[in-house]
Coordinates of C-alpha atoms in Angstrom, one line a residue:
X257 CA 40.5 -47.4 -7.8
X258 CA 42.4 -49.8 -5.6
X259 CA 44.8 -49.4 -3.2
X260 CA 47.2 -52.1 -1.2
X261 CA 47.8 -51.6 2.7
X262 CA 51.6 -51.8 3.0
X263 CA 54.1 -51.9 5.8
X264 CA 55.6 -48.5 6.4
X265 CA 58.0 -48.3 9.6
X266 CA 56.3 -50.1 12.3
X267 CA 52.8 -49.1 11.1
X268 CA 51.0 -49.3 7.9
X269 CA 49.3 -47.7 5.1
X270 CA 48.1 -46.7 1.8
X271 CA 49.8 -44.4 -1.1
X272 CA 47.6 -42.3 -2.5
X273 CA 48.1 -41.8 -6.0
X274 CA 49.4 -38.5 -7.1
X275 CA 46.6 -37.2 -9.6
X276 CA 43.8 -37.8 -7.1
X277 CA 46.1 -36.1 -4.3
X278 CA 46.6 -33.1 -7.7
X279 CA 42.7 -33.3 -8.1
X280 CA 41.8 -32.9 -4.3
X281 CA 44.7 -30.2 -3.5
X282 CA 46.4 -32.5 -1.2
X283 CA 50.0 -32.1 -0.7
X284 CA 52.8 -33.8 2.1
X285 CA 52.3 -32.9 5.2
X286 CA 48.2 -32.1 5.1
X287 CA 46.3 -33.3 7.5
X288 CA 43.4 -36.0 6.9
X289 CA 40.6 -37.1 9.1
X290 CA 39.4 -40.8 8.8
X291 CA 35.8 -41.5 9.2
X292 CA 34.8 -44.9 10.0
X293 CA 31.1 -45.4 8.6
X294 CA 29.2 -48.7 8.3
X295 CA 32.5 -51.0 7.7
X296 CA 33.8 -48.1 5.6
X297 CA 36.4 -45.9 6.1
X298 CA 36.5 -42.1 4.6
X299 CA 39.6 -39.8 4.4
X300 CA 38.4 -36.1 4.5
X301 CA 40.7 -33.5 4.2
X302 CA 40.9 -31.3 7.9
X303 CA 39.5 -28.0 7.1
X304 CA 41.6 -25.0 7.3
X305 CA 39.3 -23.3 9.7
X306 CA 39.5 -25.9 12.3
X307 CA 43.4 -25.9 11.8
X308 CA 43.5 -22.5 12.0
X309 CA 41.4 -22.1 15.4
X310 CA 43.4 -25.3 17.2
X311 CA 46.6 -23.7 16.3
X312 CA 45.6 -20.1 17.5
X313 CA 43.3 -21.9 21.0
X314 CA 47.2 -23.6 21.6
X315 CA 49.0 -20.5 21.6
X316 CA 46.4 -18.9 24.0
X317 CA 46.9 -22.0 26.5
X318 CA 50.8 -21.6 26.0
X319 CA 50.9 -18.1 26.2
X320 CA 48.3 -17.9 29.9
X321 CA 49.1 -21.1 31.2
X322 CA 50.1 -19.8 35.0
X323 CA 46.5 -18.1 34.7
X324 CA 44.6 -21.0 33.3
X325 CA 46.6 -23.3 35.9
X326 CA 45.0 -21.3 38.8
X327 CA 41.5 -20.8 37.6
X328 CA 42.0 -24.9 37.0
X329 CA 41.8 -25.1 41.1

Protein backbone atom coordinates (compact mmCIF):
# COMPACT_ATOMS: atom_id res chain seq x y z
CA UNK A 1 0.00 0.00 0.00
CA UNK A 2 1.14 3.44 -0.80
CA UNK A 3 0.60 6.55 0.51
CA UNK A 4 1.40 10.32 -0.71
CA UNK A 5 2.87 12.96 1.87
CA UNK A 6 0.50 16.02 1.42
CA UNK A 7 0.43 19.59 2.61
CA UNK A 8 -2.01 19.90 5.56
CA UNK A 9 -2.00 23.48 7.22
CA UNK A 10 1.53 24.46 7.60
CA UNK A 11 2.74 20.90 8.19
CA UNK A 12 2.32 17.72 6.31
CA UNK A 13 1.18 14.26 6.25
CA UNK A 14 -0.31 11.10 5.25
CA UNK A 15 -4.12 9.77 5.19
CA UNK A 16 -4.47 6.66 6.30
CA UNK A 17 -6.95 4.70 4.60
CA UNK A 18 -10.07 4.00 6.44
CA UNK A 19 -10.19 0.00 6.38
CA UNK A 20 -6.64 -0.42 7.74
CA UNK A 21 -7.52 2.42 10.43
CA UNK A 22 -11.17 -0.25 10.75
CA UNK A 23 -8.64 -3.23 10.87
CA UNK A 24 -6.26 -1.70 13.50
CA UNK A 25 -9.13 -0.01 15.76
CA UNK A 26 -7.82 3.35 15.09
CA UNK A 27 -10.20 6.18 15.26
CA UNK A 28 -9.72 10.45 15.13
CA UNK A 29 -8.18 11.64 17.79
CA UNK A 30 -5.87 8.43 18.84
CA UNK A 31 -2.65 8.80 19.49
CA UNK A 32 0.29 7.21 17.36
CA UNK A 33 3.92 6.93 18.15
CA UNK A 34 6.44 7.13 15.16
CA UNK A 35 9.41 4.92 15.30
CA UNK A 36 12.21 5.78 13.12
CA UNK A 37 14.27 2.40 12.39
CA UNK A 38 17.01 1.98 9.83
CA UNK A 39 15.61 4.75 7.21
CA UNK A 40 12.15 3.45 8.08
CA UNK A 41 9.56 4.97 9.87
CA UNK A 42 6.80 2.90 12.00
CA UNK A 43 3.38 4.23 13.32
CA UNK A 44 2.41 2.18 16.56
CA UNK A 45 -0.55 2.86 18.20
CA UNK A 46 0.17 4.50 22.04
CA UNK A 47 -0.91 1.93 24.45
CA UNK A 48 -3.72 2.62 26.67
CA UNK A 49 -1.75 1.85 29.70
CA UNK A 50 0.80 4.41 29.19
CA UNK A 51 -2.12 6.93 28.37
CA UNK A 52 -3.78 5.98 31.19
CA UNK A 53 -0.70 6.37 33.79
CA UNK A 54 0.52 10.04 32.01
CA UNK A 55 -2.92 11.27 32.37
CA UNK A 56 -3.37 10.08 36.08
CA UNK A 57 0.92 11.15 36.91
CA UNK A 58 -0.52 14.86 35.39
CA UNK A 59 -3.26 15.17 37.66
CA UNK A 60 -1.11 14.20 40.71
CA UNK A 61 1.52 17.14 39.61
CA UNK A 62 -1.64 19.50 39.15
CA UNK A 63 -3.32 18.55 42.05
CA UNK A 64 0.37 18.86 44.74
CA UNK A 65 2.13 21.21 42.75
CA UNK A 66 2.79 23.82 45.93
CA UNK A 67 4.28 20.46 47.58
CA UNK A 68 6.25 19.23 44.65
CA UNK A 69 7.48 23.01 44.06
CA UNK A 70 9.08 22.93 47.56
CA UNK A 71 10.56 19.53 47.75
CA UNK A 72 11.98 20.84 44.07
CA UNK A 73 14.41 23.24 46.27
Amino acid sequence: MNATIRKIGNSEGIIIPKNVLDRLGLKAGDTLEIREEGGSISLVPEQADLTEQLKAARMGMQKYKVALRELAK
